[in-house]
Amino acid sequence: MFRRAFWFTAGAAAGVWATTKVNRQLKKLTPESLAAQAADKAVEAGHRLKDFALDVKAGMSQREDELNDALGLRRDAMDPARPDNVTALPGQRRLRAIQNDKTTHRSSHENRSTGSYNRNEDH
């Protein structure tokens, strides 16, 4: 008699547990629940993307500072005439760049007038 009562109780408990599990899974598969899960995933992905973009921006800024230091480009805080986002080459390098630009680039008209025009240079 006790054996039958034990197995009856164990079966009833297992049935209640299985029914509860199945109902929970069915509620997770309703359209409203699926939409809420998708929205949560989208928000989470948006936060990750924002964090990634901030990391990239910080890395770009750090690398830009490293390159400016390596090239000797500095922003002068004392020069109010120049905006903060504009940098200039130091004096000697700027003059050298201007001199090289004038000596190495000649127009095609100048080449024609000197008689050393080569049609293949235009292509």
N, C-alpha and C. Protein backbone atom coordinates (compact mmCIF):
# COMPACT_ATOMS: atom_id res chain seq x y z
N MET A 1 0.81 -1.19 0.00
CA MET A 1 0.00 0.00 0.00
C MET A 1 0.86 1.26 0.00
N PHE A 2 1.88 1.26 0.86
CA PHE A 2 2.76 2.42 0.90
C PHE A 2 3.56 2.55 -0.39
N ARG A 3 3.87 1.41 -0.97
CA ARG A 3 4.62 1.42 -2.21
C ARG A 3 3.80 2.09 -3.31
N ARG A 4 2.54 1.78 -3.42
CA ARG A 4 1.68 2.40 -4.42
C ARG A 4 1.53 3.89 -4.17
N ALA A 5 1.39 4.28 -2.95
CA ALA A 5 1.26 5.71 -2.60
C ALA A 5 2.54 6.46 -2.96
N PHE A 6 3.68 5.84 -2.69
CA PHE A 6 4.96 6.47 -3.03
C PHE A 6 5.07 6.69 -4.53
N TRP A 7 4.78 5.67 -5.33
CA TRP A 7 4.90 5.79 -6.77
C TRP A 7 3.85 6.74 -7.35
N PHE A 8 2.70 6.78 -6.76
CA PHE A 8 1.67 7.72 -7.21
C PHE A 8 2.13 9.16 -6.96
N THR A 9 2.68 9.41 -5.80
CA THR A 9 3.17 10.75 -5.46
C THR A 9 4.36 11.13 -6.35
N ALA A 10 5.27 10.19 -6.57
CA ALA A 10 6.43 10.47 -7.42
C ALA A 10 5.98 10.76 -8.85
N GLY A 11 5.01 10.04 -9.36
CA GLY A 11 4.49 10.28 -10.71
C GLY A 11 3.81 11.63 -10.84
N ALA A 12 3.02 11.98 -9.81
CA ALA A 12 2.34 13.27 -9.81
C ALA A 12 3.35 14.42 -9.78
N ALA A 13 4.39 14.29 -8.96
CA ALA A 13 5.43 15.32 -8.87
C ALA A 13 6.16 15.46 -10.20
N ALA A 14 6.48 14.34 -10.83
CA ALA A 14 7.16 14.39 -12.12
C ALA A 14 6.27 15.03 -13.18
N GLY A 15 4.98 14.74 -13.14
CA GLY A 15 4.05 15.35 -14.09
C GLY A 15 3.94 16.85 -13.91
N VAL A 16 3.89 17.31 -12.66
CA VAL A 16 3.82 18.75 -12.39
C VAL A 16 5.11 19.42 -12.86
N TRP A 17 6.26 18.80 -12.58
CA TRP A 17 7.54 19.37 -12.98
C TRP A 17 7.64 19.46 -14.50
N ALA A 18 7.27 18.41 -15.21
CA ALA A 18 7.33 18.40 -16.67
C ALA A 18 6.36 19.42 -17.27
N THR A 19 5.17 19.53 -16.73
CA THR A 19 4.19 20.50 -17.22
C THR A 19 4.70 21.92 -17.04
N THR A 20 5.30 22.18 -15.89
CA THR A 20 5.84 23.52 -15.63
C THR A 20 6.96 23.85 -16.63
N LYS A 21 7.87 22.89 -16.87
CA LYS A 21 8.95 23.12 -17.83
C LYS A 21 8.41 23.39 -19.23
N VAL A 22 7.46 22.62 -19.68
CA VAL A 22 6.90 22.78 -21.02
C VAL A 22 6.21 24.13 -21.14
N ASN A 23 5.46 24.55 -20.12
CA ASN A 23 4.77 25.85 -20.16
C ASN A 23 5.77 27.01 -20.22
N ARG A 24 6.87 26.89 -19.50
CA ARG A 24 7.89 27.95 -19.55
C ARG A 24 8.49 28.05 -20.95
N GLN A 25 8.77 26.93 -21.56
CA GLN A 25 9.34 26.94 -22.91
C GLN A 25 8.34 27.49 -23.93
N LEU A 26 7.08 27.16 -23.75
CA LEU A 26 6.06 27.69 -24.66
C LEU A 26 5.91 29.20 -24.52
N LYS A 27 6.03 29.71 -23.31
CA LYS A 27 5.95 31.17 -23.11
C LYS A 27 7.14 31.88 -23.75
N LYS A 28 8.31 31.21 -23.76
CA LYS A 28 9.48 31.80 -24.40
C LYS A 28 9.34 31.88 -25.91
N LEU A 29 8.48 31.05 -26.47
CA LEU A 29 8.32 31.00 -27.93
C LEU A 29 7.14 31.82 -28.44
N THR A 30 6.49 32.59 -27.58
CA THR A 30 5.40 33.44 -28.05
C THR A 30 5.99 34.61 -28.84
N PRO A 31 5.22 35.19 -29.76
CA PRO A 31 5.76 36.31 -30.56
C PRO A 31 6.22 37.49 -29.70
N GLU A 32 5.48 37.80 -28.65
CA GLU A 32 5.87 38.93 -27.79
C GLU A 32 7.20 38.66 -27.10
N SER A 33 7.38 37.44 -26.63
CA SER A 33 8.62 37.09 -25.96
C SER A 33 9.79 37.09 -26.94
N LEU A 34 9.57 36.57 -28.13
CA LEU A 34 10.63 36.57 -29.14
C LEU A 34 11.01 38.00 -29.54
N ALA A 35 10.00 38.87 -29.64
CA ALA A 35 10.28 40.26 -29.98
C ALA A 35 11.08 40.94 -28.87
N ALA A 36 10.73 40.66 -27.63
CA ALA A 36 11.45 41.25 -26.51
C ALA A 36 12.90 40.74 -26.47
N GLN A 37 13.10 39.46 -26.74
CA GLN A 37 14.45 38.91 -26.77
C GLN A 37 15.27 39.54 -27.89
N ALA A 38 14.66 39.71 -29.05
CA ALA A 38 15.37 40.34 -30.19
C ALA A 38 15.72 41.78 -29.87
N ALA A 39 14.81 42.50 -29.22
CA ALA A 39 15.09 43.89 -28.85
C ALA A 39 16.23 43.97 -27.84
N ASP A 40 16.23 43.06 -26.88
CA ASP A 40 17.33 43.04 -25.91
C ASP A 40 18.66 42.77 -26.58
N LYS A 41 18.68 41.83 -27.51
CA LYS A 41 19.91 41.52 -28.24
C LYS A 41 20.37 42.71 -29.07
N ALA A 42 19.42 43.41 -29.69
CA ALA A 42 19.77 44.58 -30.50
C ALA A 42 20.36 45.69 -29.63
N VAL A 43 19.78 45.92 -28.47
CA VAL A 43 20.31 46.94 -27.56
C VAL A 43 21.70 46.55 -27.09
N GLU A 44 21.88 45.28 -26.78
CA GLU A 44 23.20 44.80 -26.34
C GLU A 44 24.23 44.97 -27.46
N ALA A 45 23.84 44.64 -28.69
CA ALA A 45 24.75 44.81 -29.83
C ALA A 45 25.07 46.29 -30.04
N GLY A 46 24.09 47.15 -29.86
CA GLY A 46 24.32 48.59 -29.99
C GLY A 46 25.33 49.10 -28.97
N HIS A 47 25.22 48.61 -27.74
CA HIS A 47 26.18 49.02 -26.71
C HIS A 47 27.59 48.52 -27.05
N ARG A 48 27.68 47.31 -27.55
CA ARG A 48 28.99 46.79 -27.93
C ARG A 48 29.58 47.59 -29.09
N LEU A 49 28.74 47.95 -30.06
CA LEU A 49 29.21 48.74 -31.19
C LEU A 49 29.67 50.12 -30.75
N LYS A 50 28.94 50.72 -29.83
CA LYS A 50 29.32 52.03 -29.31
C LYS A 50 30.66 51.95 -28.58
N ASP A 51 30.84 50.91 -27.75
CA ASP A 51 32.10 50.73 -27.04
C ASP A 51 33.25 50.53 -28.03
N PHE A 52 33.00 49.76 -29.09
CA PHE A 52 34.03 49.55 -30.11
C PHE A 52 34.39 50.86 -30.79
N ALA A 53 33.38 51.66 -31.14
CA ALA A 53 33.65 52.94 -31.81
C ALA A 53 34.45 53.86 -30.89
N LEU A 54 34.13 53.88 -29.61
CA LEU A 54 34.89 54.72 -28.68
C LEU A 54 36.33 54.23 -28.55
N ASP A 55 36.53 52.91 -28.55
CA ASP A 55 37.89 52.37 -28.49
C ASP A 55 38.67 52.74 -29.75
N VAL A 56 38.03 52.66 -30.91
CA VAL A 56 38.70 53.02 -32.16
C VAL A 56 39.06 54.49 -32.15
N LYS A 57 38.15 55.33 -31.69
CA LYS A 57 38.42 56.78 -31.65
C LYS A 57 39.59 57.09 -30.72
N ALA A 58 39.61 56.43 -29.56
CA ALA A 58 40.71 56.65 -28.62
C ALA A 58 42.03 56.17 -29.22
N GLY A 59 42.01 55.04 -29.90
CA GLY A 59 43.22 54.53 -30.54
C GLY A 59 43.71 55.44 -31.65
N MET A 60 42.76 55.97 -32.42
CA MET A 60 43.13 56.89 -33.51
C MET A 60 43.78 58.15 -32.93
N SER A 61 43.21 58.67 -31.87
CA SER A 61 43.75 59.88 -31.26
C SER A 61 45.15 59.62 -30.71
N GLN A 62 45.31 58.48 -30.06
CA GLN A 62 46.62 58.14 -29.51
C GLN A 62 47.65 57.98 -30.63
N ARG A 63 47.27 57.29 -31.70
CA ARG A 63 48.19 57.09 -32.81
C ARG A 63 48.52 58.40 -33.50
N GLU A 64 47.53 59.28 -33.64
CA GLU A 64 47.78 60.58 -34.25
C GLU A 64 48.78 61.38 -33.41
N ASP A 65 48.64 61.32 -32.09
CA ASP A 65 49.61 62.01 -31.23
C ASP A 65 51.01 61.43 -31.39
N GLU A 66 51.09 60.08 -31.48
CA GLU A 66 52.39 59.44 -31.67
C GLU A 66 53.02 59.87 -32.99
N LEU A 67 52.23 59.89 -34.06
CA LEU A 67 52.76 60.29 -35.36
C LEU A 67 53.16 61.76 -35.36
N ASN A 68 52.36 62.62 -34.73
CA ASN A 68 52.71 64.04 -34.66
C ASN A 68 54.01 64.23 -33.90
N ASP A 69 54.21 63.47 -32.80
CA ASP A 69 55.46 63.57 -32.06
C ASP A 69 56.63 63.07 -32.91
N ALA A 70 56.43 61.98 -33.65
CA ALA A 70 57.49 61.43 -34.47
C ALA A 70 57.86 62.37 -35.61
N LEU A 71 56.88 63.07 -36.17
CA LEU A 71 57.15 63.98 -37.29
C LEU A 71 57.51 65.39 -36.83
N GLY A 72 57.41 65.64 -35.56
CA GLY A 72 57.73 66.96 -35.04
C GLY A 72 56.61 67.95 -35.24
N LEU A 73 55.40 67.48 -35.45
CA LEU A 73 54.26 68.39 -35.61
C LEU A 73 53.67 68.64 -34.23
N ARG A 74 53.54 69.88 -33.91
CA ARG A 74 52.99 70.23 -32.60
C ARG A 74 51.93 71.31 -32.78
N ARG A 75 50.97 71.28 -31.92
CA ARG A 75 49.97 72.35 -31.90
C ARG A 75 50.44 73.41 -30.93
N ASP A 76 50.52 74.63 -31.40
CA ASP A 76 50.92 75.71 -30.52
C ASP A 76 49.70 76.28 -29.83
N ALA A 77 49.67 76.14 -28.52
CA ALA A 77 48.56 76.70 -27.76
C ALA A 77 48.70 78.22 -27.67
N MET A 78 49.92 78.71 -27.90
CA MET A 78 50.16 80.14 -27.78
C MET A 78 49.76 80.92 -29.03
N ASP A 79 49.52 80.25 -30.15
CA ASP A 79 49.19 80.92 -31.40
C ASP A 79 47.68 81.00 -31.54
N PRO A 80 47.06 82.13 -31.19
CA PRO A 80 45.59 82.23 -31.26
C PRO A 80 45.07 82.36 -32.68
N ALA A 81 45.95 82.68 -33.65
CA ALA A 81 45.48 82.86 -35.02
C ALA A 81 45.18 81.53 -35.70
N ARG A 82 45.78 80.45 -35.20
CA ARG A 82 45.59 79.15 -35.83
C ARG A 82 44.55 78.35 -35.05
N PRO A 83 43.56 77.80 -35.72
CA PRO A 83 42.57 76.97 -35.02
C PRO A 83 43.22 75.73 -34.41
N ASP A 84 42.53 75.11 -33.45
CA ASP A 84 43.08 73.95 -32.75
C ASP A 84 43.29 72.75 -33.66
N ASN A 85 42.49 72.61 -34.70
CA ASN A 85 42.58 71.41 -35.52
C ASN A 85 43.57 71.55 -36.66
N VAL A 86 44.32 72.65 -36.75
CA VAL A 86 45.27 72.86 -37.83
C VAL A 86 46.68 72.78 -37.25
N THR A 87 47.51 71.96 -37.87
CA THR A 87 48.91 71.88 -37.46
C THR A 87 49.77 72.30 -38.64
N ALA A 88 50.93 72.79 -38.35
CA ALA A 88 51.85 73.22 -39.41
C ALA A 88 53.20 72.58 -39.18
N LEU A 89 53.94 72.42 -40.28
CA LEU A 89 55.28 71.90 -40.17
C LEU A 89 56.16 72.93 -39.49
N PRO A 90 57.19 72.50 -38.78
CA PRO A 90 58.13 73.46 -38.21
C PRO A 90 58.80 74.25 -39.33
N GLY A 91 59.35 75.39 -39.00
CA GLY A 91 59.87 76.33 -39.98
C GLY A 91 60.78 75.73 -41.03
N GLN A 92 61.83 75.01 -40.61
CA GLN A 92 62.80 74.48 -41.57
C GLN A 92 62.17 73.45 -42.50
N ARG A 93 61.37 72.58 -41.98
CA ARG A 93 60.74 71.56 -42.82
C ARG A 93 59.76 72.20 -43.79
N ARG A 94 59.04 73.20 -43.34
CA ARG A 94 58.08 73.85 -44.22
C ARG A 94 58.80 74.53 -45.38
N LEU A 95 59.89 75.22 -45.10
CA LEU A 95 60.64 75.88 -46.17
C LEU A 95 61.21 74.85 -47.14
N ARG A 96 61.72 73.74 -46.63
CA ARG A 96 62.27 72.69 -47.49
C ARG A 96 61.16 72.11 -48.37
N ALA A 97 59.96 71.91 -47.80
CA ALA A 97 58.85 71.36 -48.57
C ALA A 97 58.42 72.33 -49.67
N ILE A 98 58.41 73.62 -49.36
CA ILE A 98 58.02 74.62 -50.36
C ILE A 98 59.06 74.68 -51.47
N GLN A 99 60.35 74.64 -51.11
CA GLN A 99 61.40 74.69 -52.13
C GLN A 99 61.35 73.46 -53.02
N ASN A 100 61.14 72.29 -52.44
CA ASN A 100 61.06 71.06 -53.25
C ASN A 100 59.86 71.11 -54.16
N ASP A 101 58.77 71.66 -53.70
CA ASP A 101 57.56 71.73 -54.52
C ASP A 101 57.79 72.62 -55.73
N LYS A 102 58.51 73.72 -55.56
CA LYS A 102 58.75 74.64 -56.68
C LYS A 102 59.74 74.07 -57.68
N THR A 103 60.70 73.30 -57.23
CA THR A 103 61.74 72.83 -58.14
C THR A 103 61.37 71.54 -58.85
N THR A 104 60.52 70.72 -58.28
CA THR A 104 60.25 69.43 -58.89
C THR A 104 59.03 69.42 -59.78
N HIS A 105 58.12 70.34 -59.63
CA HIS A 105 56.89 70.34 -60.41
C HIS A 105 56.90 71.47 -61.42
N ARG A 106 56.89 71.08 -62.71
CA ARG A 106 56.79 72.08 -63.76
C ARG A 106 55.58 71.75 -64.59
N SER A 107 54.94 72.74 -65.11
CA SER A 107 53.73 72.51 -65.89
C SER A 107 54.10 71.94 -67.26
N SER A 108 53.11 71.33 -67.92
CA SER A 108 53.36 70.76 -69.25
C SER A 108 53.64 71.86 -70.26
N HIS A 109 53.10 73.07 -70.03
CA HIS A 109 53.38 74.20 -70.93
C HIS A 109 54.87 74.56 -70.86
N GLU A 110 55.44 74.54 -69.64
CA GLU A 110 56.86 74.84 -69.51
C GLU A 110 57.69 73.79 -70.24
N ASN A 111 57.28 72.54 -70.14
CA ASN A 111 58.02 71.47 -70.82
C ASN A 111 57.97 71.64 -72.33
N ARG A 112 56.83 72.05 -72.86
CA ARG A 112 56.70 72.23 -74.31
C ARG A 112 57.56 73.40 -74.79
N SER A 113 57.59 74.48 -74.00
CA SER A 113 58.33 75.66 -74.44
C SER A 113 59.83 75.40 -74.45
N THR A 114 60.30 74.50 -73.61
CA THR A 114 61.73 74.22 -73.59
C THR A 114 62.11 73.18 -74.62
N GLY A 115 61.14 72.54 -75.27
CA GLY A 115 61.43 71.57 -76.31
C GLY A 115 61.65 70.17 -75.78
N SER A 116 61.47 69.94 -74.49
CA SER A 116 61.70 68.61 -73.93
C SER A 116 60.38 67.91 -73.58
N TYR A 117 59.38 68.21 -74.37
CA TYR A 117 58.06 67.62 -74.09
C TYR A 117 58.02 66.19 -74.56
N ASN A 118 57.52 65.29 -73.71
CA ASN A 118 57.40 63.89 -74.02
C ASN A 118 55.93 63.52 -73.83
N ARG A 119 55.28 63.05 -74.91
CA ARG A 119 53.85 62.74 -74.82
C ARG A 119 53.57 61.63 -73.83
N ASN A 120 54.50 60.74 -73.62
CA ASN A 120 54.30 59.62 -72.72
C ASN A 120 54.23 60.05 -71.25
N GLU A 121 54.70 61.23 -70.94
CA GLU A 121 54.65 61.71 -69.57
C GLU A 121 53.22 62.05 -69.14
N ASP A 122 52.35 62.32 -70.09
CA ASP A 122 50.99 62.70 -69.75
C ASP A 122 50.15 61.49 -69.37
N HIS A 123 50.60 60.30 -69.64
CA HIS A 123 49.76 59.11 -69.43
C HIS A 123 50.14 58.35 -68.23
